[in-house]
Coordinates of C-alpha atoms in Angstrom, one line a residue:
X158 CA 72.3 25.6 -6.8
X159 CA 73.7 24.8 -10.3
X160 CA 73.1 21.1 -9.6
X161 CA 69.6 21.9 -8.4
X162 CA 68.9 23.8 -11.5
X163 CA 70.3 21.1 -13.7
X164 CA 68.3 18.4 -11.8
X165 CA 65.2 20.6 -12.2
X166 CA 65.8 21.1 -15.9
X167 CA 66.3 17.4 -16.4
X168 CA 63.2 16.7 -14.4
X169 CA 61.3 19.1 -16.6
X170 CA 62.7 17.5 -19.7
X171 CA 61.8 14.1 -18.4
X172 CA 58.3 15.3 -17.6
X173 CA 58.1 16.9 -21.0
X174 CA 59.3 13.7 -22.7
X175 CA 56.9 11.6 -20.5
X176 CA 54.0 13.9 -21.5
X177 CA 55.0 13.7 -25.1
X178 CA 55.3 9.9 -24.9
X179 CA 51.8 9.7 -23.3
X180 CA 50.4 12.0 -26.0
X181 CA 52.1 9.9 -28.7
X182 CA 50.7 6.7 -27.0
X183 CA 47.3 8.3 -26.9
X184 CA 47.6 9.3 -30.6
X185 CA 48.7 5.7 -31.4
X186 CA 45.7 4.4 -29.5
X187 CA 43.4 6.8 -31.3
X188 CA 44.9 5.7 -34.6
X189 CA 44.3 2.0 -33.7
X190 CA 40.7 2.8 -32.8
X191 CA 40.3 4.6 -36.1
X192 CA 41.8 1.6 -38.0
X193 CA 39.4 -0.7 -36.2
X194 CA 36.4 1.5 -37.1
X195 CA 37.6 1.7 -40.8
X196 CA 38.1 -2.1 -40.8
X197 CA 34.6 -2.7 -39.5
X198 CA 33.2 -0.2 -42.0
X199 CA 34.9 -2.0 -44.8
X200 CA 33.7 -5.3 -43.6
X201 CA 30.1 -4.0 -43.5
X202 CA 30.5 -2.4 -47.0
X203 CA 31.8 -5.7 -48.4
X204 CA 29.3 -7.8 -46.5
X205 CA 26.3 -5.6 -47.3
X206 CA 25.6 -7.1 -50.8
X207 CA 25.7 -10.6 -49.3
X208 CA 23.4 -9.5 -46.4
X209 CA 21.0 -7.9 -48.9
X210 CA 21.1 -11.1 -51.0
X211 CA 20.3 -13.2 -47.9
X212 CA 17.4 -10.9 -47.0
X213 CA 16.0 -11.1 -50.6
X214 CA 16.4 -14.9 -50.5
X215 CA 14.5 -15.0 -47.2
X216 CA 11.8 -12.7 -48.6
X217 CA 11.5 -14.9 -51.7
X218 CA 11.2 -18.0 -49.4
X219 CA 8.4 -16.2 -47.5
X220 CA 6.7 -15.3 -50.7
X221 CA 6.9 -18.8 -52.0
X222 CA 5.6 -20.2 -48.7
X223 CA 2.7 -17.8 -48.8
X224 CA 2.0 -18.8 -52.4
X225 CA 2.1 -22.4 -51.4
X226 CA -0.4 -21.8 -48.6
X227 CA -2.7 -20.0 -51.1
X228 CA -2.4 -22.8 -53.6
X229 CA -3.1 -25.4 -50.9
X230 CA -6.2 -23.5 -49.9
X231 CA -7.3 -23.3 -53.5
X232 CA -6.7 -27.0 -53.9
X233 CA -8.8 -27.8 -50.9
X234 CA -11.6 -25.6 -52.3
X235 CA -11.3 -27.4 -55.6
X236 CA -11.5 -30.8 -53.8
X237 CA -14.7 -29.7 -52.1
X238 CA -16.1 -28.5 -55.4
X239 CA -15.2 -31.8 -57.0
X240 CA -16.9 -33.7 -54.2
X241 CA -20.0 -31.5 -54.6
X242 CA -19.9 -32.0 -58.4
X243 CA -19.5 -35.8 -58.0
X244 CA -22.5 -35.9 -55.7
X245 CA -24.5 -33.8 -58.2
X246 CA -23.4 -36.2 -61.0
X247 CA -24.5 -39.2 -58.9
X248 CA -27.9 -37.6 -58.3
X249 CA -28.3 -36.8 -62.0
X250 CA -27.4 -40.4 -62.9
X251 CA -30.0 -41.7 -60.5
X252 CA -32.6 -39.3 -61.9
X253 CA -31.6 -40.4 -65.4
X254 CA -32.1 -44.0 -64.5
X255 CA -35.5 -43.2 -63.0
X256 CA -36.4 -41.2 -66.1
X257 CA -35.4 -44.1 -68.4
X258 CA -37.6 -46.5 -66.3
X259 CA -40.5 -44.1 -66.6
X260 CA -40.0 -43.8 -70.4
X261 CA -39.9 -47.6 -70.6
X262 CA -43.1 -47.8 -68.6
X263 CA -44.7 -45.2 -70.8
X264 CA -43.6 -47.1 -73.9
X265 CA -44.9 -50.3 -72.5
X266 CA -48.2 -48.6 -71.7
X267 CA -48.3 -47.2 -75.2
X268 CA -47.8 -50.6 -76.7
X269 CA -50.6 -52.0 -74.5
X270 CA -52.9 -49.2 -75.7
X271 CA -52.1 -49.9 -79.3
X272 CA -52.8 -53.6 -78.8
X273 CA -56.0 -52.9 -77.0
X274 CA -57.0 -50.5 -79.8
X275 CA -56.4 -53.3 -82.3
X276 CA -58.2 -55.9 -80.3
X277 CA -61.0 -53.7 -79.1
X278 CA -61.3 -50.8 -81.5
X279 CA -64.6 -49.7 -80.1
X280 CA -63.4 -49.4 -76.5
X281 CA -60.7 -46.9 -77.3

């Protein structure tokens, strides 16, 4: 009976130690998980400024691309306006040449009239 009691007490102590060991192991596992979480959090905290900078850089690139597209559109509109203006200038030059011819014709006619007046004063 004494032996049985001793064996039972030792078994209880072993169970108690085993339970305590499992609790300690679970506590260590929890501590490891906590350390992993803290490490990740620290990584995020230290990486956040870099990530923000990268996001700002990407936004700046997008803004510059948009500005480039707007400028290309404005340039195309300016080219079209230039072509229109060049066509108008060409038309005006042609009209100017025609007007000069007409002026020359009128001057020639005037000279003929003056000559005719001198030659035939009574006709005019």
